[in-house]
Tab-separated table of C-alpha atoms in Angstrom:
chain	number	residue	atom	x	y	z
A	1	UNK	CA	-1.916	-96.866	-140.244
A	2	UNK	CA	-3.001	-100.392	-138.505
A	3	UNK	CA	-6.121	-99.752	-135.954
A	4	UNK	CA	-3.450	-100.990	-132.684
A	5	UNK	CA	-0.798	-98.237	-133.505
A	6	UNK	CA	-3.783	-95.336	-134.628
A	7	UNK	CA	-5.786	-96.645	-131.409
A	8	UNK	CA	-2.164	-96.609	-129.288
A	9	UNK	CA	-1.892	-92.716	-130.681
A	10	UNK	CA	-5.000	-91.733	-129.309
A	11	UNK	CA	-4.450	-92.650	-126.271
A	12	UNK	CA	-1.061	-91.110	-125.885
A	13	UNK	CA	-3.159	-87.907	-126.769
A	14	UNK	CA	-5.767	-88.069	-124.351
A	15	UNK	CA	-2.424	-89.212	-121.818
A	16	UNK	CA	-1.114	-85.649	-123.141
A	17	UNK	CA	-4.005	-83.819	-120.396
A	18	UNK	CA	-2.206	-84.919	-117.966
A	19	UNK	CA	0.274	-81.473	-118.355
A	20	UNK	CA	-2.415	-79.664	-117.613
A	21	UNK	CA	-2.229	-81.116	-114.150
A	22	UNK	CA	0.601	-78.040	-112.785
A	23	UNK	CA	-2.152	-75.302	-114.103
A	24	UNK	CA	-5.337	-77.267	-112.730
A	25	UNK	CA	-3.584	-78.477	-109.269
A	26	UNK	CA	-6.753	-80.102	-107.828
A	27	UNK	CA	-8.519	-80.012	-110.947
A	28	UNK	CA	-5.820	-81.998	-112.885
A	29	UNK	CA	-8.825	-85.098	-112.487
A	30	UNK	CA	-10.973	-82.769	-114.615
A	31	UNK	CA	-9.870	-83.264	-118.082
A	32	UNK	CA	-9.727	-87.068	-117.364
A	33	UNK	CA	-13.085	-87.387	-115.707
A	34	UNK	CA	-14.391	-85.292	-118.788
A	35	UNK	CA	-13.013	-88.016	-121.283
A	36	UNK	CA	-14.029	-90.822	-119.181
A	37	UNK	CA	-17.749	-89.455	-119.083
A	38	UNK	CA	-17.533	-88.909	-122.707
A	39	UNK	CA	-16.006	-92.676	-123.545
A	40	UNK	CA	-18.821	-94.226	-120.914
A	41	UNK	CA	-22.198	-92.781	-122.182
A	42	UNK	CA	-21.589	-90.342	-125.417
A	43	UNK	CA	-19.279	-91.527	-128.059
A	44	UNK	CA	-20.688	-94.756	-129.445
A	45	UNK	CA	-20.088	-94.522	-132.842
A	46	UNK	CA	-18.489	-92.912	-135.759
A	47	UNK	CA	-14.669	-92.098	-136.296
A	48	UNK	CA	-13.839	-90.752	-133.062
A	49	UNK	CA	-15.006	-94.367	-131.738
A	50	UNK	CA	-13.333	-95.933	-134.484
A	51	UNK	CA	-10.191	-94.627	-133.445
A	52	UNK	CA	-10.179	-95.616	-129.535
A	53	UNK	CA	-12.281	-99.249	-130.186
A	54	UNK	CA	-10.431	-102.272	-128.824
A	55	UNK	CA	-11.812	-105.271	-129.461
A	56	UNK	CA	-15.124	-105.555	-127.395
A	57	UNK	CA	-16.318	-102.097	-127.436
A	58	UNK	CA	-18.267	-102.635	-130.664
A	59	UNK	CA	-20.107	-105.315	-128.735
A	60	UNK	CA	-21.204	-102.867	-125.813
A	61	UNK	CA	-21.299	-99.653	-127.459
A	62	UNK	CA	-18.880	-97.583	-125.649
A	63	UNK	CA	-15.288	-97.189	-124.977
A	64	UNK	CA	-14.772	-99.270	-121.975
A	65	UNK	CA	-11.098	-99.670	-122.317
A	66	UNK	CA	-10.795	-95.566	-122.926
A	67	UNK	CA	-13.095	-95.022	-120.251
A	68	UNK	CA	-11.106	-97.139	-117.674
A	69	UNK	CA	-7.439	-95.752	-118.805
A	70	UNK	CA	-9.191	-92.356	-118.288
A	71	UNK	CA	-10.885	-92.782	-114.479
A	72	UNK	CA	-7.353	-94.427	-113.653
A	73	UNK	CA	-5.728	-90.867	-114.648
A	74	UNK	CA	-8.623	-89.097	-112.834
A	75	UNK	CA	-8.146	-91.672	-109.377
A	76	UNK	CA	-4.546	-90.997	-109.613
A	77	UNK	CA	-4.536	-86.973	-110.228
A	78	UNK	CA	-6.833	-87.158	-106.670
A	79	UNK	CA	-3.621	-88.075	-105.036
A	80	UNK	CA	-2.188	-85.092	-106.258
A	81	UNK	CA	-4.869	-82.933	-103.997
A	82	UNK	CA	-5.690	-85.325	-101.626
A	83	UNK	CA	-2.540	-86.748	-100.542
A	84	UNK	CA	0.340	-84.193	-102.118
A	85	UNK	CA	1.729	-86.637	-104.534
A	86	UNK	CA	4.075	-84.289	-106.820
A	87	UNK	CA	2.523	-83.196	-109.872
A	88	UNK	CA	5.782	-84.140	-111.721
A	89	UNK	CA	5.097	-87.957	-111.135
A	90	UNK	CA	1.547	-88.072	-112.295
A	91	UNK	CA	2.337	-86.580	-114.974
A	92	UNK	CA	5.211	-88.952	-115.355
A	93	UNK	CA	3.302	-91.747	-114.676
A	94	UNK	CA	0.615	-91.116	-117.016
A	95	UNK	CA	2.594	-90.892	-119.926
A	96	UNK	CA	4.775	-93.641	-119.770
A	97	UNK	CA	1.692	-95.714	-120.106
A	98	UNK	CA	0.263	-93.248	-122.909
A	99	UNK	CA	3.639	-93.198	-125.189
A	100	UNK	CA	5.121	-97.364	-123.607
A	101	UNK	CA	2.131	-98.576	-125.494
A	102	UNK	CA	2.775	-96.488	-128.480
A	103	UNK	CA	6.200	-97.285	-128.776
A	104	UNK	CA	5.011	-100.598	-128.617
A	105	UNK	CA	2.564	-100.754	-130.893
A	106	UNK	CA	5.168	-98.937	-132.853
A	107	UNK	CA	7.780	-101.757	-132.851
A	108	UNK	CA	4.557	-104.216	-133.432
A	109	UNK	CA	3.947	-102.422	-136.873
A	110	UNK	CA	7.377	-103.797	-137.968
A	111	UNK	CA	8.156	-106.833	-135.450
A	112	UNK	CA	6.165	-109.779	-133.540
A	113	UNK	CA	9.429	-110.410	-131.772
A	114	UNK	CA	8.591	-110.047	-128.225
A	115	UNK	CA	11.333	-108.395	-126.524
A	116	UNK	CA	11.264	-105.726	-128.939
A	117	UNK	CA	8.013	-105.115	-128.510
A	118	UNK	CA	8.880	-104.730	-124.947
A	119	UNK	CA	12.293	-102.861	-125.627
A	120	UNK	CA	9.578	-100.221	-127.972
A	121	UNK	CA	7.261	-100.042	-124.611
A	122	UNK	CA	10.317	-98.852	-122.007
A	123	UNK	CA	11.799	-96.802	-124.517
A	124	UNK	CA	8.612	-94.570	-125.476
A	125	UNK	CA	7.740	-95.130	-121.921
A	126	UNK	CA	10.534	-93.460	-121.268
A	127	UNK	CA	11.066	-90.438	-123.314
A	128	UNK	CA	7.397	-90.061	-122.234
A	129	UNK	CA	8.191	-90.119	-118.597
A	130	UNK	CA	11.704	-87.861	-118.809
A	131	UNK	CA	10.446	-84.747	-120.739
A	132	UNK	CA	7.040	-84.879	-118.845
A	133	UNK	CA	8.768	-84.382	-115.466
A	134	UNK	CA	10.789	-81.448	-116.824
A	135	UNK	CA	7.307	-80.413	-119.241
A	136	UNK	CA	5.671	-80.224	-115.425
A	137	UNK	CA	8.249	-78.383	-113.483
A	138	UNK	CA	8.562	-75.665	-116.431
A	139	UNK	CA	5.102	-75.369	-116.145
A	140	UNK	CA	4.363	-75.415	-112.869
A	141	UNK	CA	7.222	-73.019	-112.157
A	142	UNK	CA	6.984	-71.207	-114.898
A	143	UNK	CA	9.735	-67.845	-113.877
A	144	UNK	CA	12.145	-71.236	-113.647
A	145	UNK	CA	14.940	-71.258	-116.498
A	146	UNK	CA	15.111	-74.392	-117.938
A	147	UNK	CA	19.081	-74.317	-116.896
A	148	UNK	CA	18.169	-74.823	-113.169
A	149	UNK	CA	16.370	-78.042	-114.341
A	150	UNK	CA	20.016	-79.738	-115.068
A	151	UNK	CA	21.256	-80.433	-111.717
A	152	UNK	CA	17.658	-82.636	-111.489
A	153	UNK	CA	18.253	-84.341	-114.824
A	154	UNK	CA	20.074	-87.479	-112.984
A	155	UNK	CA	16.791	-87.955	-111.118
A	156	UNK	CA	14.552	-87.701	-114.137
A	157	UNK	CA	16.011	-89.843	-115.705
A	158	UNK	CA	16.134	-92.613	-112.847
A	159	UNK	CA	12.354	-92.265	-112.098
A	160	UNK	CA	11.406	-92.489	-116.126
A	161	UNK	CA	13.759	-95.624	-116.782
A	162	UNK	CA	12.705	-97.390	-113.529
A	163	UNK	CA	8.612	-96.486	-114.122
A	164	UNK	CA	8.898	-97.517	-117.891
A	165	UNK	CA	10.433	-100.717	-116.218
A	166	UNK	CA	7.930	-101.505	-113.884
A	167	UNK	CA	5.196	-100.591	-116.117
A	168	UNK	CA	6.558	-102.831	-119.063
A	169	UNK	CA	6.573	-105.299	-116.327
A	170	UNK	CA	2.908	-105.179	-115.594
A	171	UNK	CA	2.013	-104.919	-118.930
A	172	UNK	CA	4.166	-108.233	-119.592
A	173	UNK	CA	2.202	-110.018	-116.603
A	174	UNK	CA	-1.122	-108.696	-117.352
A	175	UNK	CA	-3.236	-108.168	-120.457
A	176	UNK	CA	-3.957	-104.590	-122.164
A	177	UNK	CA	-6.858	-104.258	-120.948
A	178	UNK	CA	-5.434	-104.081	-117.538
A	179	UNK	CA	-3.874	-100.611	-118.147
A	180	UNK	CA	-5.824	-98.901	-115.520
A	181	UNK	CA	-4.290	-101.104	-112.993
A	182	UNK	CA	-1.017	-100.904	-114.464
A	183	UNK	CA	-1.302	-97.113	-114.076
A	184	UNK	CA	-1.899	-96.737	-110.294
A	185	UNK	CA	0.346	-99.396	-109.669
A	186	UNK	CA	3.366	-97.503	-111.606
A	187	UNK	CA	2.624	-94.238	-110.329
A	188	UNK	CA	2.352	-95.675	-106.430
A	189	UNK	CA	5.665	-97.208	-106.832
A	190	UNK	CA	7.140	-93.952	-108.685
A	191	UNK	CA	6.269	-92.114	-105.861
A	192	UNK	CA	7.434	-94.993	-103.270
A	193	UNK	CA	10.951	-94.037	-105.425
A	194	UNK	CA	10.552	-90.158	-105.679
A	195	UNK	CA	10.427	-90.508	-102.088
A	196	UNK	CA	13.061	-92.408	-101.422
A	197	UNK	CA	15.469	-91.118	-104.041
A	198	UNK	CA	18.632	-89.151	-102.596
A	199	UNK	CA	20.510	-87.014	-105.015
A	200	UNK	CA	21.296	-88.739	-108.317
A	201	UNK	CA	24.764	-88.118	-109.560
A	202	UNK	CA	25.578	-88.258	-113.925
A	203	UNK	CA	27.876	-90.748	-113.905
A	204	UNK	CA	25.946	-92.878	-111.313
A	205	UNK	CA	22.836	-93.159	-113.270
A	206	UNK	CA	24.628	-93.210	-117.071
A	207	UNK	CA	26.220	-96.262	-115.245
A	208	UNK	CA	23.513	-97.849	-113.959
A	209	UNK	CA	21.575	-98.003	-117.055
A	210	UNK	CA	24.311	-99.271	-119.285
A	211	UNK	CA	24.959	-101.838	-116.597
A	212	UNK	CA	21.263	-102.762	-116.163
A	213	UNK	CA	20.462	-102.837	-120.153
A	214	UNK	CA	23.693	-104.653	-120.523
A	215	UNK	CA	22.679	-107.144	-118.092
A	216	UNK	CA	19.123	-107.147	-119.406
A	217	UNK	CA	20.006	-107.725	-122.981
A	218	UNK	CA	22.737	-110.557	-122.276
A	219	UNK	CA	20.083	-112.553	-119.833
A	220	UNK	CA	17.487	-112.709	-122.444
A	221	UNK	CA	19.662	-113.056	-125.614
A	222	UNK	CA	21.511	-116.446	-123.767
A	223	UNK	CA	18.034	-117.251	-122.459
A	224	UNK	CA	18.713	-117.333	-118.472
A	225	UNK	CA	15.850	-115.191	-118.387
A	226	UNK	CA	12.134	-115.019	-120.079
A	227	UNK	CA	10.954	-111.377	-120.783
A	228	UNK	CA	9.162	-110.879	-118.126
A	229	UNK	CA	12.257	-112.338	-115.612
A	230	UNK	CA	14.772	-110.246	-117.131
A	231	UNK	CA	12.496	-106.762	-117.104
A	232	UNK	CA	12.833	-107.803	-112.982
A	233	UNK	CA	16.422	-108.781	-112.769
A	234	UNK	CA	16.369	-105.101	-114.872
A	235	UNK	CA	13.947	-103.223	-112.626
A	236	UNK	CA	15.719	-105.069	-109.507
A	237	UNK	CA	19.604	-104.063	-110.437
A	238	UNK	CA	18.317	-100.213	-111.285
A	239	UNK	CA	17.311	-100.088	-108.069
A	240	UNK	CA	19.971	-101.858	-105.863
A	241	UNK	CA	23.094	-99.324	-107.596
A	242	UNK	CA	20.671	-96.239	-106.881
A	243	UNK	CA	19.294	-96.610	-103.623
A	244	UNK	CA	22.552	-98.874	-102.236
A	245	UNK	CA	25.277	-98.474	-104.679
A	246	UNK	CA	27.888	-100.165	-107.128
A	247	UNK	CA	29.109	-102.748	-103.903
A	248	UNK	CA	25.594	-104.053	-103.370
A	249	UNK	CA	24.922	-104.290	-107.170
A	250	UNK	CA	28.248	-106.547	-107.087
A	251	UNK	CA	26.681	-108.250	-104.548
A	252	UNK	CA	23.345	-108.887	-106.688
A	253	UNK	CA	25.589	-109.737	-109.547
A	254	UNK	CA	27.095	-112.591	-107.841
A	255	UNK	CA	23.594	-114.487	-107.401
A	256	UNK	CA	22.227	-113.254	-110.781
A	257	UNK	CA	25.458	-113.962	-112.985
A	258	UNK	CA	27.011	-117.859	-111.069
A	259	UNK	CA	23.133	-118.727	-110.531
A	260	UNK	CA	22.834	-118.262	-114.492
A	261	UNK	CA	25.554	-120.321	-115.237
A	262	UNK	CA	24.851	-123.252	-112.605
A	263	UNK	CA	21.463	-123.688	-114.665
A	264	UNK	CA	23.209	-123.881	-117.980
A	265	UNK	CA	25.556	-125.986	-116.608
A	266	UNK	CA	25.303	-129.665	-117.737
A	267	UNK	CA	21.747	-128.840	-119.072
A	268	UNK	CA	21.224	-131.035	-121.171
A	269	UNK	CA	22.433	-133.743	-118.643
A	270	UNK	CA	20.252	-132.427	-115.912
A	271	UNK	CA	16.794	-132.467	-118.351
A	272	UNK	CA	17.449	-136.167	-119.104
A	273	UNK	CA	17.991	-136.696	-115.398
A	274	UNK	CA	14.526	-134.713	-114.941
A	275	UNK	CA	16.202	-132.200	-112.406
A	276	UNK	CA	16.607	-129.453	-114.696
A	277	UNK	CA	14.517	-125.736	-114.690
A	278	UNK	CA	11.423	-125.187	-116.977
A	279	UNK	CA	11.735	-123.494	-119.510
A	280	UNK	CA	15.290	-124.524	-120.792
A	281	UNK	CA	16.144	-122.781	-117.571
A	282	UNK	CA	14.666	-119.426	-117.900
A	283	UNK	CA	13.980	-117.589	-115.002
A	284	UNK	CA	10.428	-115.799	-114.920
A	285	UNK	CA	9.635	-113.059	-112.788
A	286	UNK	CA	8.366	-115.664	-110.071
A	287	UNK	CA	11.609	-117.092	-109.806
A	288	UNK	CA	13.416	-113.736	-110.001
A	289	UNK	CA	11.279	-112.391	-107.242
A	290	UNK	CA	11.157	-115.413	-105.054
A	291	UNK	CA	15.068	-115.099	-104.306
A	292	UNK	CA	15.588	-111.403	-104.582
A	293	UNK	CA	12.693	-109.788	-102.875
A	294	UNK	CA	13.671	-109.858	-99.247
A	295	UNK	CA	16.764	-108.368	-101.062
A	296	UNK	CA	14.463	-105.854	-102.768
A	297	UNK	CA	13.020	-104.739	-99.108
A	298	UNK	CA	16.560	-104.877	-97.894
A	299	UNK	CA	17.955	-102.123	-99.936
A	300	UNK	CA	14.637	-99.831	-99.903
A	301	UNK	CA	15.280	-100.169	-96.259
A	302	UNK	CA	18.664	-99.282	-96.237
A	303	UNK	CA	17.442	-96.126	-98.591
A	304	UNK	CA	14.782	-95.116	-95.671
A	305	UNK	CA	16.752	-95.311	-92.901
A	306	UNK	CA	18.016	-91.894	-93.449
A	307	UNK	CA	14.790	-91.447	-92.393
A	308	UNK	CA	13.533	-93.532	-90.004
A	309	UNK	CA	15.328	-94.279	-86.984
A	310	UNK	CA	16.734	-97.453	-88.103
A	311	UNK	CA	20.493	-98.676	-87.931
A	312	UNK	CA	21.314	-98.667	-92.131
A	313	UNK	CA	24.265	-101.524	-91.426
A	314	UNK	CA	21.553	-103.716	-90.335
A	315	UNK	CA	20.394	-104.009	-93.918
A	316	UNK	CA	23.181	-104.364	-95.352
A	317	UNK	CA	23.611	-107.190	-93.135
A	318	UNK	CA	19.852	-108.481	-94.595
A	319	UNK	CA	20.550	-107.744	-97.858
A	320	UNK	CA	23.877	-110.038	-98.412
A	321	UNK	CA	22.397	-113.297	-95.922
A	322	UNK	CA	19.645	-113.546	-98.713
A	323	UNK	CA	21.697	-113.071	-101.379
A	324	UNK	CA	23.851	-116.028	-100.096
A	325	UNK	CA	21.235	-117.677	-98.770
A	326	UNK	CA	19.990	-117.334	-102.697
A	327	UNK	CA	23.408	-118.497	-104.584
A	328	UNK	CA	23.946	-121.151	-102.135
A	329	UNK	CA	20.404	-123.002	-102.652
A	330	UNK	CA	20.973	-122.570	-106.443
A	331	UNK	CA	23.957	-124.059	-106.842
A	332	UNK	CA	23.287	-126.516	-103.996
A	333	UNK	CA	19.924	-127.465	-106.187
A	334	UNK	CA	21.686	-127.246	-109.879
A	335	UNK	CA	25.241	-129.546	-109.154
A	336	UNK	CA	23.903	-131.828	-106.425
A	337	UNK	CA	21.273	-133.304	-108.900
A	338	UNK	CA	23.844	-133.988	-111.272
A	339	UNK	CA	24.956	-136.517	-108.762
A	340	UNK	CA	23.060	-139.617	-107.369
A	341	UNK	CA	23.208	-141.055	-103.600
A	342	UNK	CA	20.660	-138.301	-103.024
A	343	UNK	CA	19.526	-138.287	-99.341
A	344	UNK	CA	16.038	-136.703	-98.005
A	345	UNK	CA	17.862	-134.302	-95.092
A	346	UNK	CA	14.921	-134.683	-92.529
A	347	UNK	CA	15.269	-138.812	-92.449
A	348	UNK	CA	18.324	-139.553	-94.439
A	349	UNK	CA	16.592	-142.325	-96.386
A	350	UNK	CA	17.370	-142.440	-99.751
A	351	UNK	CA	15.582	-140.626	-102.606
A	352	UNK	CA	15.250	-140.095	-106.237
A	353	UNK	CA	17.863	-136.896	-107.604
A	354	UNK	CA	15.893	-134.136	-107.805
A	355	UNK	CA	12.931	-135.077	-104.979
A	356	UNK	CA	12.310	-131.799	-102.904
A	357	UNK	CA	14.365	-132.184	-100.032
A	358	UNK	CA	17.015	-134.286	-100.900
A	359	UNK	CA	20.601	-133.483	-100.891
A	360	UNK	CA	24.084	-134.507	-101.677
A	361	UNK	CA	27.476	-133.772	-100.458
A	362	UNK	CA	28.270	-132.692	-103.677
A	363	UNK	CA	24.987	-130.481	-103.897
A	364	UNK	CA	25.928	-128.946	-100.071
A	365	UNK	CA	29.347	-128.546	-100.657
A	366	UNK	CA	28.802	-126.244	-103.419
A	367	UNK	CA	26.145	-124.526	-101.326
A	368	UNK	CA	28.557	-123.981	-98.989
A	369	UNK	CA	30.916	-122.177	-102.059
A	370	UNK	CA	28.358	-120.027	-103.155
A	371	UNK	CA	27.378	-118.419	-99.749
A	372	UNK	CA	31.253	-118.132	-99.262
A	373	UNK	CA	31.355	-116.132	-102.110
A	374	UNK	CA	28.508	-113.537	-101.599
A	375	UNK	CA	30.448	-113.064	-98.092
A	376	UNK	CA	33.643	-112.596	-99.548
A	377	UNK	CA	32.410	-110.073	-102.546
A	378	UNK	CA	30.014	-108.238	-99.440
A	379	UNK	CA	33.638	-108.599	-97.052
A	380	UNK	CA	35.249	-106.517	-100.164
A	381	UNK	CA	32.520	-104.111	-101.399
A	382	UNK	CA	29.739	-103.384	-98.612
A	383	UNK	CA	31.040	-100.618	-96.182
A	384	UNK	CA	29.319	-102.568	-92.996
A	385	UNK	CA	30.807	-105.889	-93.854
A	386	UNK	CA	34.690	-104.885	-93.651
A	387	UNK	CA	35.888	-107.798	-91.524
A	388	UNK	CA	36.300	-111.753	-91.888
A	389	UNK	CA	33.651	-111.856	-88.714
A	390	UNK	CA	31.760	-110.089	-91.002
A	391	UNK	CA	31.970	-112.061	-93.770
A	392	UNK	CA	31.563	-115.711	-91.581
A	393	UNK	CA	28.196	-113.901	-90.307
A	394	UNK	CA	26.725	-113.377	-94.055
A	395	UNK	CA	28.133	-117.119	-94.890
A	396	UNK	CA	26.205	-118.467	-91.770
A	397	UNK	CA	23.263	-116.478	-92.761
A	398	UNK	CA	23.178	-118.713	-96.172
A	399	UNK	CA	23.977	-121.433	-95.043
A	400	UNK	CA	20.908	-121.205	-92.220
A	401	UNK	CA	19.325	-120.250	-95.912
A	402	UNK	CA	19.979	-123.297	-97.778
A	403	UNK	CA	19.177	-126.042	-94.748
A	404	UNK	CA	16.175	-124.527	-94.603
A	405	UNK	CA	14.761	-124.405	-97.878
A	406	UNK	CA	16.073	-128.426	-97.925
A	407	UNK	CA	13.931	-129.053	-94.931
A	408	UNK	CA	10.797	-127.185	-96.094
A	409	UNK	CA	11.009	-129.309	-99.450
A	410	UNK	CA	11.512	-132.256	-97.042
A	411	UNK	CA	7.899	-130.787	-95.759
A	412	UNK	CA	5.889	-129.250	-96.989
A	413	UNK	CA	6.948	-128.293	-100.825
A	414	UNK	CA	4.602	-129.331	-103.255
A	415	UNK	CA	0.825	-129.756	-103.381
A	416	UNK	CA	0.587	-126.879	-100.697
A	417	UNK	CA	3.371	-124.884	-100.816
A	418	UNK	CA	5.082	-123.776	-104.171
A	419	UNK	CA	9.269	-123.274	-105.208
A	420	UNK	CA	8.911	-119.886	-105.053
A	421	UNK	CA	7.419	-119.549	-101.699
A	422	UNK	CA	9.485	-121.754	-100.472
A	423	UNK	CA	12.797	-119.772	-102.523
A	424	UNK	CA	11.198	-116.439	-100.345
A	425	UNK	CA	11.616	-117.858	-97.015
A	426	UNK	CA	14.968	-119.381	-97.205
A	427	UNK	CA	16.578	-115.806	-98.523
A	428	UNK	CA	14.309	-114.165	-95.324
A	429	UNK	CA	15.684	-116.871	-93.129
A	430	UNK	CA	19.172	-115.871	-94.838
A	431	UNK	CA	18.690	-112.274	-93.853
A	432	UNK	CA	17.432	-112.486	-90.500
A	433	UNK	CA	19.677	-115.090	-89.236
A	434	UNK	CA	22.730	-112.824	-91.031
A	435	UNK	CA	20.498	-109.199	-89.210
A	436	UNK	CA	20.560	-111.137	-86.138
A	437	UNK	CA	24.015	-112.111	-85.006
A	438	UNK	CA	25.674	-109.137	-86.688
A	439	UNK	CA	23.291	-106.788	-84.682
A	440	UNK	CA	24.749	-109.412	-81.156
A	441	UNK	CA	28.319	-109.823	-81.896
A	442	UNK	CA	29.272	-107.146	-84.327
């Protein structure tokens, strides 16, 4: 067995104490606290430091990278007693690191190919993460029969698939090493979802992930999307048909899927024109998050206002203004630097295709289609956004979206401020200019 997928085993072990957690309550940091204690100052050598040694710890003499994944456990089973996080998502959390790193390592045995390695993480992740939250609820309630556990097998399944997600996401982002911060990240956000999570229907979730891996699988494979861009577009769409629903996921679909295709389109054409995306136009995680997350905030919104006193339609309103705000900069960006006569919008001087800031007919004009049709598929699909006024408010919204984004790359783009920053404002412009006359006139 190679020393990565023996080392990876271990540590899904040690992971294993956090099922103790139901039985210990505000002891479950114990066990953790014990190994990290034992990692930090008493194993330093032999085979039981053999086995857990990553690279480094031969040089100090301890287990540093054991000892951190273990006081991360310990910091987050404090939460469980200190702030009531449910012991059926620390225990989640915990192993989908623990087994995502062996299923990894697993693939990694057989495969360098990167997305399986990453496909190996969220699917160990996963199983790790399912039968641990119904491991801690048999345990915990113990006079329970496991039938009862079916009507919460939706919402198992929802918060494993979306932590392996997020966790394969850090992990993609960051370095091994970092697992201790992947780990309280995962299991903040997992509980930011447990929260938030209504009931989870069968066929709602069963759809949700074939849609998601579907979309996942064809983003990467035709290279729209790097690894790290499609586990967001993944971890992003998951989250939009649970917390808002099928509509709103149509909604996100048509950014993700006519965005995709304006960057392929004329490519080639584009590259020699030196307008064209990185990357052979693969969108990272930067670029994902720099159009979609006012989106992102949008639908967890809409999720809490069943709790907060907070008008839902209002969101809905957000959410589609900077998803048109979104598909209308793209495709404004990808056809109008196909064409020359390329005017800077603040002075109207003209500029080289593809300077920040400049724009053609062509390029606005095709804006102008793709915010028309995120308000036509939201006019259709979104229950708050039923009426052509409707509609006309979430194509103003990206519109506002687009001109904006032109005159900040006019501005201020470059040097100071990057794409992506400069992507995030022009979807929140989107959504507050769409929030803001639906919430006067409508």
């Amino acid at each position: 067995m190679q020393s990565t997928l023996r080392r990876a085993g271990g540590f899904a072990a040690v992971g294993t104490l956090a099922l103790a957690a139901p039985v210990l309550k505000a002891a479950a940091f114990a066990p953790f606290a014990a190994v990290a204690l034992l990692a930090a100052f008493v194993v330093d050598d032999g085979p039981l430091f053999e086995v857990f040694a990553r690279p480094g710890d031969h040089q100090d003499g301890r287990l540093n990278g054991l000892a951190g994944f273990a006081l991360a456990a310990a910091g987050l089973a404090i939460l469980v007693a200190a702030m009531e996080m449910p012991v059926a998502l620390f225990v989640a959390t915990v192993l989908v690191i623990s087994y995502g790193n062996l299923g990894k390592q697993a693939v990694a045995a057989v495969s360098d190919d990167p997305f399986l390695g990453t496909s190996g993480f969220v699917v160990g992740g996963f199983l790790g993460g399912f039968f641990g939250q119904i491991g801690a609820r048999l345990i915990e309630e113990t006079a329970v029969p496991v039938a009862s556990l079916w009507p919460s097998l939706p919402l198992f399944v929802f918060l494993a698939s979306s932590a392996a997600v997020v966790a394969a996401l850090f992990r993609e982002m960051l370095f091994e090493r970092d697992d201790p911060l992947v780990m309280l990240s995962t299991g903040l956000l997992l509980w930011l979802f447990g929260a938030l999570a209504g009931p989870v229907g069968a066929v709602e979730i069963v759809g949700a992930l074939a849609l998601t891996v579907a979309l996942g699988y064809i983003s990467y494979a035709l290279e729209a999307a790097s690894v790290a861009g499609m586990l967001s577009g993944v971890l992003f769409s998951l989250l939009v048909i649970v917390f808002g629903g099928f509509g709103w996921f149509a909604v996100l679909m048509a950014f993700f899927a006519i965005g995709a295709l304006s960057t392929k389109f004329r490519y080639d054409e584009k590259r020699n024109r030196g307008v064209a995306e990185d990357n052979d136009g693969a969108r990272g995680t930067g670029n994902v998050l720099g159009n979609a997350a006012v989106a992102l905030v949008a639908v967890v919104g809409f999720a809490a206002s069943t709790r907060i006193p907070v008008d839902g339609t209002l969101f809905q309103y957000a959410f589609a203004g900077s998803m048109a705000a979104a598909l209308s900069d793209t495709l404004s960006s990808e056809v109008g630097g196909l064409y020359d006569n390329t005017r800077l919008i603040t002075t109207f001087e003209r500029v080289d295709p593809g300077t920040d800031g400049g724009v053609t007919w062509q390029g606005e004009l095709s804006g102008l289609v793709g915010a028309a049709i995120v308000a036509v598929v939201a006019m259709l699909l979104l229950s708050a956004v039923t009426t052509p006024v409707g509609g006309a408010v979430v194509l103003l919204g990206g519109l506002a979206g687009m001109t904006v984004d032109s005159v900040l790359g006019a501005t201020v783009e470059g040097a100071r401020v990057g794409n992506e920053a400069v992507n995030f404002t022009a979807t929140l412009v989107g959504a507050v200019v769409s929030t803001g006359v639906a919430f006067l006139v409508l």
